[in-house]
CSV table of C-alpha atoms in Angstrom, one decimal:
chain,number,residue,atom,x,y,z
A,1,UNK,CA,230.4,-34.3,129.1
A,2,UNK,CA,229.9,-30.7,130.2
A,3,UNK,CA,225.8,-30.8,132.0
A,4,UNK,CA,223.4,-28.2,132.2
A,5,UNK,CA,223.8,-25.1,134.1
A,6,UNK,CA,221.0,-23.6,136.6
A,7,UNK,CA,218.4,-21.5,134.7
A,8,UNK,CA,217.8,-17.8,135.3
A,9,UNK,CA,220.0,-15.4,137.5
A,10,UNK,CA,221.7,-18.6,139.0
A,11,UNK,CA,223.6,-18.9,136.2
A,12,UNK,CA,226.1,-17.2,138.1
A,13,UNK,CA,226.8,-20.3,140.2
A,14,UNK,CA,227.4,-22.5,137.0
A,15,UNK,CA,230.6,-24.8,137.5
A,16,UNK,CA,229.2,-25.9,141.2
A,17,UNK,CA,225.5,-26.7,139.3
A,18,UNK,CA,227.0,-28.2,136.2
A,19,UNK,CA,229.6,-30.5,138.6
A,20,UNK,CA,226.7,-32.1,140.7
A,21,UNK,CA,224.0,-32.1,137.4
A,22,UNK,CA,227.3,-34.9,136.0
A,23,UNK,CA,226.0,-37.3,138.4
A,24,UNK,CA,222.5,-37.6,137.0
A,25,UNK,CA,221.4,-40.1,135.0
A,26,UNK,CA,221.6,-40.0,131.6
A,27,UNK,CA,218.0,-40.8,131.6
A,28,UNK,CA,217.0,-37.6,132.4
A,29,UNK,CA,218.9,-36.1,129.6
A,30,UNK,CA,217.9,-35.6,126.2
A,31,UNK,CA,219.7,-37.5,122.8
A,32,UNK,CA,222.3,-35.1,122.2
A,33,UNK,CA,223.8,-32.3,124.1
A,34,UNK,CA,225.7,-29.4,122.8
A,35,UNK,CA,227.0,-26.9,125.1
A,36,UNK,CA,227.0,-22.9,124.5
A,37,UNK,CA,229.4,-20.4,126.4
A,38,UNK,CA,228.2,-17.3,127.2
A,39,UNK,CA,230.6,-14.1,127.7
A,40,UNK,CA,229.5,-12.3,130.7
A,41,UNK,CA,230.7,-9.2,132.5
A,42,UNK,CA,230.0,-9.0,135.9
A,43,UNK,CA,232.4,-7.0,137.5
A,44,UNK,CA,233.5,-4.8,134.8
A,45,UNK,CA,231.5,-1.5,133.3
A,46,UNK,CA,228.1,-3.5,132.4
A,47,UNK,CA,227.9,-5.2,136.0
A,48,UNK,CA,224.8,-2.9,136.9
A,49,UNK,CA,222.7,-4.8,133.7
A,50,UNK,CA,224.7,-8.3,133.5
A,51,UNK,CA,222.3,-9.8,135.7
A,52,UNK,CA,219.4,-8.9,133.9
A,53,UNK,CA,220.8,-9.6,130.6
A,54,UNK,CA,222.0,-13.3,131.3
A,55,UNK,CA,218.7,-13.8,133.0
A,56,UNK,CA,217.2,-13.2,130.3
A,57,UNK,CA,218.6,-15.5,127.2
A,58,UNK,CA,219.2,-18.0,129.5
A,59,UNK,CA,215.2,-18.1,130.5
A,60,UNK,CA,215.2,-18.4,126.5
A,61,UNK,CA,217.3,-21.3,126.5
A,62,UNK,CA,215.2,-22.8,129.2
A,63,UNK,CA,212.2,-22.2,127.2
A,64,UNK,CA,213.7,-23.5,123.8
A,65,UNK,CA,215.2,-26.8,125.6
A,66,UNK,CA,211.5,-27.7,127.0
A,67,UNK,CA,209.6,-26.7,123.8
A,68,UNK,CA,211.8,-27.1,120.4
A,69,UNK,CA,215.1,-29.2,122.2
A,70,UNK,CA,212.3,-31.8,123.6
A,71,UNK,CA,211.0,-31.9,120.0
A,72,UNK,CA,214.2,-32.4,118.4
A,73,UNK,CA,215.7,-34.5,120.7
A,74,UNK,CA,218.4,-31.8,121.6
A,75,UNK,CA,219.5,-30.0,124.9
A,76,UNK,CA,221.3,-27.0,124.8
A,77,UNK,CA,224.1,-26.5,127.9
A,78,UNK,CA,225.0,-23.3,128.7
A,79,UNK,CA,228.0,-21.5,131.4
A,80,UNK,CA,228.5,-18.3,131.9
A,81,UNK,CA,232.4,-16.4,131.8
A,82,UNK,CA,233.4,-13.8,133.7
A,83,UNK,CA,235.5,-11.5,131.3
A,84,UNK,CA,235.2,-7.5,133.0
A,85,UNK,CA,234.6,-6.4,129.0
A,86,UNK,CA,238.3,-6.7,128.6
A,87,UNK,CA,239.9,-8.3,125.4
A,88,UNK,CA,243.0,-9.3,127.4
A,89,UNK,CA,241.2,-11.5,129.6
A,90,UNK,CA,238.9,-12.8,126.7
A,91,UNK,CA,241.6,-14.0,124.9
A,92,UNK,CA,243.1,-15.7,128.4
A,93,UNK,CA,240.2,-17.4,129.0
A,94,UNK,CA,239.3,-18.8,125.6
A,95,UNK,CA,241.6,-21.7,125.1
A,96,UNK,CA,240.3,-23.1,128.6
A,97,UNK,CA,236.8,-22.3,127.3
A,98,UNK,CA,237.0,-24.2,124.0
A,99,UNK,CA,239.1,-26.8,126.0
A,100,UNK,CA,236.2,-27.4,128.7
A,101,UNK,CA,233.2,-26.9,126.9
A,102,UNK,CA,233.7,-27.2,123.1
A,103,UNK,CA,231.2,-25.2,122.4
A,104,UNK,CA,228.9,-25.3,119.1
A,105,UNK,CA,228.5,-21.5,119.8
A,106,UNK,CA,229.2,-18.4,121.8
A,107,UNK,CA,227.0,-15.9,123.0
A,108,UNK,CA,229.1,-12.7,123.3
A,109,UNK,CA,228.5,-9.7,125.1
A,110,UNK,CA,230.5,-6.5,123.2
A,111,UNK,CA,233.5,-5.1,121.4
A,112,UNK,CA,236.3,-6.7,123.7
A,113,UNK,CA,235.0,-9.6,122.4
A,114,UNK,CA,234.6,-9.2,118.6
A,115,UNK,CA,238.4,-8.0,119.4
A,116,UNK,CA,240.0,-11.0,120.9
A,117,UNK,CA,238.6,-14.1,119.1
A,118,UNK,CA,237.6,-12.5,115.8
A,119,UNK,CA,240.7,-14.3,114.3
A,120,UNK,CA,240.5,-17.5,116.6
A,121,UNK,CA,236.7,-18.6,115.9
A,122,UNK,CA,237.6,-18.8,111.8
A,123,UNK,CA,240.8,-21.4,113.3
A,124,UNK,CA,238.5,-23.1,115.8
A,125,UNK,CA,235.3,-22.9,113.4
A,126,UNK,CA,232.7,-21.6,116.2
A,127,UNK,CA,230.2,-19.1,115.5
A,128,UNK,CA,229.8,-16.5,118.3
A,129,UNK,CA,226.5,-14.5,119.0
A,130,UNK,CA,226.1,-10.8,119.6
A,131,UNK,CA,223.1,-8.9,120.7
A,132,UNK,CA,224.4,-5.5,120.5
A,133,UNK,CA,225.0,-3.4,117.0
A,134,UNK,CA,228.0,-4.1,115.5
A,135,UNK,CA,231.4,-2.6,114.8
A,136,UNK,CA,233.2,-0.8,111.9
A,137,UNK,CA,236.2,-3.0,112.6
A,138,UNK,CA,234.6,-6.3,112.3
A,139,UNK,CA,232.7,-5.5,108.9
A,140,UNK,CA,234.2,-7.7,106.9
A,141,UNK,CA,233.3,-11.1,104.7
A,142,UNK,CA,233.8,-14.2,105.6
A,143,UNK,CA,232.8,-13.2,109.9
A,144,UNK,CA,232.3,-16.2,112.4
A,145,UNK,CA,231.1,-13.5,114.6
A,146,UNK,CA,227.2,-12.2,114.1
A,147,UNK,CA,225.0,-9.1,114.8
A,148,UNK,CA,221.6,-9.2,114.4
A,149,UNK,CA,221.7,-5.4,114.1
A,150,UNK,CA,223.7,-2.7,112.2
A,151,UNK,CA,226.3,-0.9,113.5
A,152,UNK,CA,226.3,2.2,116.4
A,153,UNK,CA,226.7,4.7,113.4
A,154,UNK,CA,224.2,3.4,111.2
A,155,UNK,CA,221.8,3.4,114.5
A,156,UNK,CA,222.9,6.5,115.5
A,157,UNK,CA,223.2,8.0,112.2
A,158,UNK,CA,219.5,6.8,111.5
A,159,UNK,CA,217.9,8.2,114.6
A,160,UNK,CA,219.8,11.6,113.4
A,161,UNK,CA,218.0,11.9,110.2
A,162,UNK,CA,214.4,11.3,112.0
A,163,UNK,CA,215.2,13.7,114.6
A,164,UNK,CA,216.3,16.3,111.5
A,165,UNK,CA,213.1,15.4,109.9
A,166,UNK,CA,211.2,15.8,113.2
A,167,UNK,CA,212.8,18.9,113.5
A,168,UNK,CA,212.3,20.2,109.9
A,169,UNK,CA,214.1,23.0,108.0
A,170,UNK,CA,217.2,22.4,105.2
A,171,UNK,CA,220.2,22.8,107.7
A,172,UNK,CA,221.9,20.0,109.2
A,173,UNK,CA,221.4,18.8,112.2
A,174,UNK,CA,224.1,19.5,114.8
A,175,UNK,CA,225.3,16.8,117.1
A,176,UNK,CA,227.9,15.6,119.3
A,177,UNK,CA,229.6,12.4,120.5
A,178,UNK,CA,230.7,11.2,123.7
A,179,UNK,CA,233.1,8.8,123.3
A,180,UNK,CA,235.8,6.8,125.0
A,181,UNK,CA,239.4,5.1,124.3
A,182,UNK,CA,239.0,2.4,126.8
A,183,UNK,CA,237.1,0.1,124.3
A,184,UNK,CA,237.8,-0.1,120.7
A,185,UNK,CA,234.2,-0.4,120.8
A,186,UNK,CA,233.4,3.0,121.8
A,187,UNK,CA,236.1,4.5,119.6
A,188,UNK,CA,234.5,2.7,116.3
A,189,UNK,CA,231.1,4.0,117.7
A,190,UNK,CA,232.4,7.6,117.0
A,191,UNK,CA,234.4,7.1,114.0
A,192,UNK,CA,231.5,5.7,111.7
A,193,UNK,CA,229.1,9.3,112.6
A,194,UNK,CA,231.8,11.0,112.1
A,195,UNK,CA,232.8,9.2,108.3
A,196,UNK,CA,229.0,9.8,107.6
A,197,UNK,CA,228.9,13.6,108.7
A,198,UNK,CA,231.9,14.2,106.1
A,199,UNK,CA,230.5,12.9,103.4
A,200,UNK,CA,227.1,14.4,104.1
A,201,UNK,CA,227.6,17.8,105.4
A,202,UNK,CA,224.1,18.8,104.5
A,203,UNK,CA,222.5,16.6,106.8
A,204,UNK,CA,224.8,16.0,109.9
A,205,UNK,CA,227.1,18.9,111.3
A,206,UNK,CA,229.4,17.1,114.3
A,207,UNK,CA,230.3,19.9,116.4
A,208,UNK,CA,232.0,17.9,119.1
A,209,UNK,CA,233.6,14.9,119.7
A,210,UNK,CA,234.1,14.0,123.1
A,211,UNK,CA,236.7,11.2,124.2
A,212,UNK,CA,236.6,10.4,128.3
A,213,UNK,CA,237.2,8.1,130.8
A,214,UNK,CA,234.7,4.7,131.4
A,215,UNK,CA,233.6,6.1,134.5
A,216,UNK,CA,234.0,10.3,134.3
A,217,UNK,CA,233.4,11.8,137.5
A,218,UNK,CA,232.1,15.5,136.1
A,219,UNK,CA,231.8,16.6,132.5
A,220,UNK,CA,230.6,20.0,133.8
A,221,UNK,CA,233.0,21.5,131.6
A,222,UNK,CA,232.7,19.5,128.0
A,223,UNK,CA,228.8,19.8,128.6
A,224,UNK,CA,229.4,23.6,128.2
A,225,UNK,CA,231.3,23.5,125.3
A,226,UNK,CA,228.8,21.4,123.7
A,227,UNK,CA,225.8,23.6,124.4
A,228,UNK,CA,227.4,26.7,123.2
A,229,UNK,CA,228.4,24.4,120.2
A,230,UNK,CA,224.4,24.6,119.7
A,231,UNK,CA,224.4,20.8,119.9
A,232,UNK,CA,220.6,19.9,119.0
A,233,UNK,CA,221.7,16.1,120.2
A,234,UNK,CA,224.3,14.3,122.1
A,235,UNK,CA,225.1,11.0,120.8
A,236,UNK,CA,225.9,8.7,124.3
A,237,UNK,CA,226.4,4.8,122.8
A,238,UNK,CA,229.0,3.7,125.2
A,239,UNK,CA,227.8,3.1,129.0
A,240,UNK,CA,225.7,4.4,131.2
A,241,UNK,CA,228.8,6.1,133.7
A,242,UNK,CA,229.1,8.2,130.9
A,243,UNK,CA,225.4,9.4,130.3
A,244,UNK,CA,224.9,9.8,133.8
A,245,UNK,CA,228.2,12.0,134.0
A,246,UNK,CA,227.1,14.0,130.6
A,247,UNK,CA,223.3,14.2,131.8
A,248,UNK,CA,224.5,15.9,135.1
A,249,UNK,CA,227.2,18.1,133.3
A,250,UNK,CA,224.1,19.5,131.0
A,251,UNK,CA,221.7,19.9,134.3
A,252,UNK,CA,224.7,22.2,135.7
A,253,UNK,CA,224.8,24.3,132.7
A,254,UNK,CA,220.9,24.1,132.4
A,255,UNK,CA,221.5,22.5,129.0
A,256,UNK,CA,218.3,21.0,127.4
A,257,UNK,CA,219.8,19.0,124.6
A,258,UNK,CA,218.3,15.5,124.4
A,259,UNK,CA,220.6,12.6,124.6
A,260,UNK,CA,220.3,9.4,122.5
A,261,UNK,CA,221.2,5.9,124.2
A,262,UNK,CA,221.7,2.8,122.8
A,263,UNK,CA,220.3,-0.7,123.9
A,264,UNK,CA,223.4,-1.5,126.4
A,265,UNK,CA,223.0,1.9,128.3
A,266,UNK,CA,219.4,2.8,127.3
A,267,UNK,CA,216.7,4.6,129.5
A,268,UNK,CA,216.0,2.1,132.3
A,269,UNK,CA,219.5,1.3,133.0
A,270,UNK,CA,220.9,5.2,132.5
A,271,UNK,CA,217.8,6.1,134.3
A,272,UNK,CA,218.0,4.2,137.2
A,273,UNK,CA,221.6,5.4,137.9
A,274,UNK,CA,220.4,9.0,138.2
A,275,UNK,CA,217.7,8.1,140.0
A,276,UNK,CA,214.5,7.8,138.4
A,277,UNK,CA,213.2,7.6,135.0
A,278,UNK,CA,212.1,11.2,134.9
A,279,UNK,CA,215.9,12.0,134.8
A,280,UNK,CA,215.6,11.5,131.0
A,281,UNK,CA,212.3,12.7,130.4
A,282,UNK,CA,212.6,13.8,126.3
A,283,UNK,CA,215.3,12.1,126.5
A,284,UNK,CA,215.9,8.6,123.4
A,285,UNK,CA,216.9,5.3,122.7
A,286,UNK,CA,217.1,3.7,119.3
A,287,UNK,CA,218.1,-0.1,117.8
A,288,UNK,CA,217.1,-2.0,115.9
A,289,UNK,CA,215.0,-4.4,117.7
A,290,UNK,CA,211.7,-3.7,119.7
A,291,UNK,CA,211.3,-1.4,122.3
A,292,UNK,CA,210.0,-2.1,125.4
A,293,UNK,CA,207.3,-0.3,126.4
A,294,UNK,CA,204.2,-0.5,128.2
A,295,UNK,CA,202.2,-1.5,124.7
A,296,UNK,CA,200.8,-5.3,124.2
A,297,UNK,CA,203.1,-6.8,121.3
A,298,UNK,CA,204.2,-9.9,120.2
A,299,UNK,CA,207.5,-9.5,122.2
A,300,UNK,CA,205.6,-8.3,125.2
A,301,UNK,CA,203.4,-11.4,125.4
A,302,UNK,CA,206.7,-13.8,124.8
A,303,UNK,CA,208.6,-12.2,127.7
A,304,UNK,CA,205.4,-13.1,130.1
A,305,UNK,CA,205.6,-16.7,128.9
A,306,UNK,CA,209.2,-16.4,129.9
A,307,UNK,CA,208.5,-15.0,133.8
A,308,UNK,CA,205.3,-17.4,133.9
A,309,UNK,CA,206.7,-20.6,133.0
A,310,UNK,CA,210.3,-20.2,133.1
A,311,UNK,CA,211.7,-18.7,135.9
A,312,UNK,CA,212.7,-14.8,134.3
A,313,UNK,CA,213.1,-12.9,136.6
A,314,UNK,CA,214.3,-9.5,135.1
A,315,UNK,CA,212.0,-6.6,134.6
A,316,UNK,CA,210.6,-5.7,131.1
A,317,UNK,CA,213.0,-3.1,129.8
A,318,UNK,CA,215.3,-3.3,126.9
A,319,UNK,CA,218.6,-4.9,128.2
A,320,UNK,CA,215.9,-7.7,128.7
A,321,UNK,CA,214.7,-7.5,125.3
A,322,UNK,CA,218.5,-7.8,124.5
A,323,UNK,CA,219.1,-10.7,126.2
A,324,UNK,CA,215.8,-12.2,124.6
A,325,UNK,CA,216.3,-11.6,121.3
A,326,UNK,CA,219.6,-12.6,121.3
A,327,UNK,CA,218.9,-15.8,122.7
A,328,UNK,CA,216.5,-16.1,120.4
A,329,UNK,CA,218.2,-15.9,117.2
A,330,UNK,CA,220.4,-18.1,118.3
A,331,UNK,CA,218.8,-20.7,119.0
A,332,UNK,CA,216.6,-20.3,116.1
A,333,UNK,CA,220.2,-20.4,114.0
A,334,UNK,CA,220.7,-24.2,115.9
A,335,UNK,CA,217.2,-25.5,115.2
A,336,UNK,CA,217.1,-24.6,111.9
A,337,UNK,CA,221.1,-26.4,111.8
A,338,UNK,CA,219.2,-29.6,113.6
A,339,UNK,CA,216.9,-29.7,110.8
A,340,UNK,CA,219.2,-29.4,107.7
A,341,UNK,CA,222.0,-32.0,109.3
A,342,UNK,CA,220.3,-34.1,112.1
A,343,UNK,CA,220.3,-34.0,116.1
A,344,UNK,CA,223.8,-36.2,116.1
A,345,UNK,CA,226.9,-35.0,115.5
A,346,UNK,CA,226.3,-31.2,115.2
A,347,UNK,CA,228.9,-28.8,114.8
A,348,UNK,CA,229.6,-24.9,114.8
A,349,UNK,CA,230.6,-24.8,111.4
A,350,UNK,CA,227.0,-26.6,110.8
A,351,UNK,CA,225.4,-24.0,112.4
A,352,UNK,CA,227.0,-20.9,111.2
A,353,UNK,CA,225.9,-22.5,107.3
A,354,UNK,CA,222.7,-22.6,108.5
A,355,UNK,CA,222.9,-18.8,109.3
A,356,UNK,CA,223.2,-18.0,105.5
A,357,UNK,CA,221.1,-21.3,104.6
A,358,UNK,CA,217.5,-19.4,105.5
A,359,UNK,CA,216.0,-16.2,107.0
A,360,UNK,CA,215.5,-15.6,110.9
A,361,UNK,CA,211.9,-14.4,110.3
A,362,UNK,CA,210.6,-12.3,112.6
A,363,UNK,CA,208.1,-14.9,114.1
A,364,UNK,CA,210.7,-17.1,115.1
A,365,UNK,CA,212.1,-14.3,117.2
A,366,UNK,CA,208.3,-13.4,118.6
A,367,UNK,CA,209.0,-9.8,117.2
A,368,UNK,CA,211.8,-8.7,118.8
A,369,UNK,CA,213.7,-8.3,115.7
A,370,UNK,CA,212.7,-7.8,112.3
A,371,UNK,CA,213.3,-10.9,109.3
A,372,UNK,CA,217.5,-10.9,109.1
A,373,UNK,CA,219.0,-12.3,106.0
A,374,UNK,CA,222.4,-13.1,106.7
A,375,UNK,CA,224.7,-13.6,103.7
A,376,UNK,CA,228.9,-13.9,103.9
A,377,UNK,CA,229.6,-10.2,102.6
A,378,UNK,CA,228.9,-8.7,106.3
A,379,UNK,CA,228.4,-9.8,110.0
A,380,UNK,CA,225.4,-8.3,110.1
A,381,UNK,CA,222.3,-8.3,107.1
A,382,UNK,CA,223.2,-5.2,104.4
A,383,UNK,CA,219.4,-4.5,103.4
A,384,UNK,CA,216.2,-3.8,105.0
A,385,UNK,CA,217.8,-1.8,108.2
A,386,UNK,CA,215.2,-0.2,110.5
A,387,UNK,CA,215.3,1.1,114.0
A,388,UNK,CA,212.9,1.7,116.5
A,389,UNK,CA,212.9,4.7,118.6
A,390,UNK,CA,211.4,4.9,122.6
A,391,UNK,CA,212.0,7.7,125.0
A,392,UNK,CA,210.4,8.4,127.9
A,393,UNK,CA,207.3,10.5,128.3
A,394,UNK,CA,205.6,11.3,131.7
A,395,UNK,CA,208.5,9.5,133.7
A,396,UNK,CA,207.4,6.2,131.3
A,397,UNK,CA,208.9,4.3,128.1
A,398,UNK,CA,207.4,4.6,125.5
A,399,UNK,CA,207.5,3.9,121.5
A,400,UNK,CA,208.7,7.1,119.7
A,401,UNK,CA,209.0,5.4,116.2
A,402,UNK,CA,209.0,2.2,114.7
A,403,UNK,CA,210.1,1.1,111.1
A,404,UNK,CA,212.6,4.1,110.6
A,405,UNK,CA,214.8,3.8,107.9
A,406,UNK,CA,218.6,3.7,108.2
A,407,UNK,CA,221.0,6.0,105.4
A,408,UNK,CA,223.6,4.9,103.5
A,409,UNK,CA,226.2,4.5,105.8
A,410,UNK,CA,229.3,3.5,104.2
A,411,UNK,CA,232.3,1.0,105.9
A,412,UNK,CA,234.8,2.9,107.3
């Protein structure tokens, strides 16, 4: 039996904690075990926020086990993978996952992922995860493999028609993407905005598209072709290398054309690698789950309960609202599982039913994310799409827009 990992940041040391926590007594454990494996990426391009981000659903699965699991007579396990956000070693390492843990779910991280075991999880009938938006490539029926938000493009594509509408007038907005071949992740992100720009011309004009390396070292040059473009927004959705390489490329050309982030490589994280929040004053995020700002919400109050009594260590900034609403949907997913089928003998295919089985309602995940109705027809819900929008604003975060619609984005 595979035993319970450290909490918090020392999930890291996981295969020494889980060796000596076998030689408990079983006692001390609860009725039934079930053991989750979590995709991390500490080495690779997301090594800056990995630390934060496991922090953070684990503190949620710490929480859930002493709260809900007690209740139910359930513990959830949990051990972290190292895979650099690389599909090649994804795929190496999940045999001798499945093998050692036999996991009732996975808790990914990104696009390497969705790539590698999109066709293994339907074979080995495990559900897996995601906290990020989802991908073009993996909208299909039937998934094993779950977003609780839309895609990049529809994100993107949304925060695009409020900034148009902020900006006002009848011509379309022009934009342009930044991009990058080294994940199919990053190359779906671009091809989505740029389906939706062709088949509506009068809203979104793309007047660059900008494929790089992971880690530019100056984009001096494609910074100056996109502000003579008249680029009125530069869409950034792949890391934070990138925005920190574009953001200096505009400063040299004394470019003031406001960059949009995602989650992943959002203000705090972009910010902090140029060197201060202020770097990105006017500057935007936008997802679809809360933003973390300053404000007293719902999610605010549930990430205090988290540092108070649970060990969290991270600061309050979105990659920690990833990781927390990703570890809460999940594990609202396996407590409502436990209560259709029982605390014995559950199974991944018994909780991915249970997705479709019921709403997530937006109380169960504290308000992090809004009510997601999952059906078979997509990996991630089809109606009711909203983002939020934060930027930053006197060198602070803070909540641009909430509730914004997203447009009919169509799969590409």
């Amino acid at each position: 039996m595979i035993c319970k990992t450290t909490p918090g940041l020392r999930g890291l040391m996981a295969a020494g904690a889980m060796a000596a926590a076998a030689a408990m007594p079983m006692t001390a454990q609860a009725e039934a075990t079930y053991n989750l494996a979590l995709l991390s990426d500490f080495s690779g391009p997301y090594a800056d926020i990995m630390p934060i981000w496991t922090g953070s659903r684990e503190a949620v699965f710490d929480w859930w086990n002493e709260t809900s699991g007690k209740d139910l007579g359930v513990t959830l396990n949990y051990k972290n993978y190292e895979t650099r956000y690389d599909a090649a070693q994804v795929a190496s390492l999940w045999p001798g996952i499945k093998s050692e843990l036999d996991p009732i779910a996975v808790v990914g991280l990104g696009g390497p992922d969705v790539a590698a075991l999109s066709e293994r999880l339907p074979e080995d009938k495990i559900p897996m995860f995601m906290a990020t938006a989802a991908y073009g490539y993996a909208w299909q029926p039937d998934s094993w493999i779950f977003n609780p938000r839309p895609t990049y493009s529809h994100e993107s594509a949304a925060f695009l028609a409020w900034l148009k509408e902020q900006r006002g007038g009848d011509e379309p907005l022009k934009a342009a993407i930044m991009a990058s071949e080294a994940s199919p992740a990053y190359v779906d992100m671009a091809k989505g905005l740029e389906l939706y720009a062709e088949e509506h011309p009068q809203e979104l004009d793309l007047v660059e598209v900008i494929y790089t390396e992971v880690q530019p070292t100056d984009l001096t040059a494609q910074m100056r072709r996109v502000a003579r473009a008249g680029a009125e927004a530069l869409i950034i959705q792949t890391n934070t290398s990138i925005v920190v390489a574009a953001k200096r490329g505009l400063q040299a050309n004394g470019a003031d054309i406001p960059i949009l982030m995602s989650s992943h490589n959002g203000l705090p994280a972009s910010g902090g690698a140029l060197g201060g929040l202020d770097q990105l004053e006017g500057d935007y995020e936008a997802y679809g789950m809360a933003v973390a700002a300053d404000e007293d919400t719902p999610a605010r109050q549930f990430y205090e309960t988290l540092v108070a009594e649970h060990g969290l260590e991270a600061p309050w900034s979105v990659v920690t609202a990833m990781g927390i609403s990703q570890g809460l949907y999940t594990v609202a997913v396996i407590g409502h599982a436990i209560e259709e089928n029982g605390a014995e003998g559950l199974t991944g295919e018994m909780v991915r039913e249970a997705l479709f089985a019921r709403p997530i309602t937006a109380e169960e995940t504290h308000g992090f994310l809004p009510t997601l109705t999952f059906t078979p027809d997509a990996p991630f819900p089809l109606e009711g799409l909203k983002v939020n929008v934060g930027t930053v604003r006197d060198g602070k975060i803070a909540i641009e827009a909430t509730g914004v619609d997203v447009p009919d984005v169509q799969k590409w």
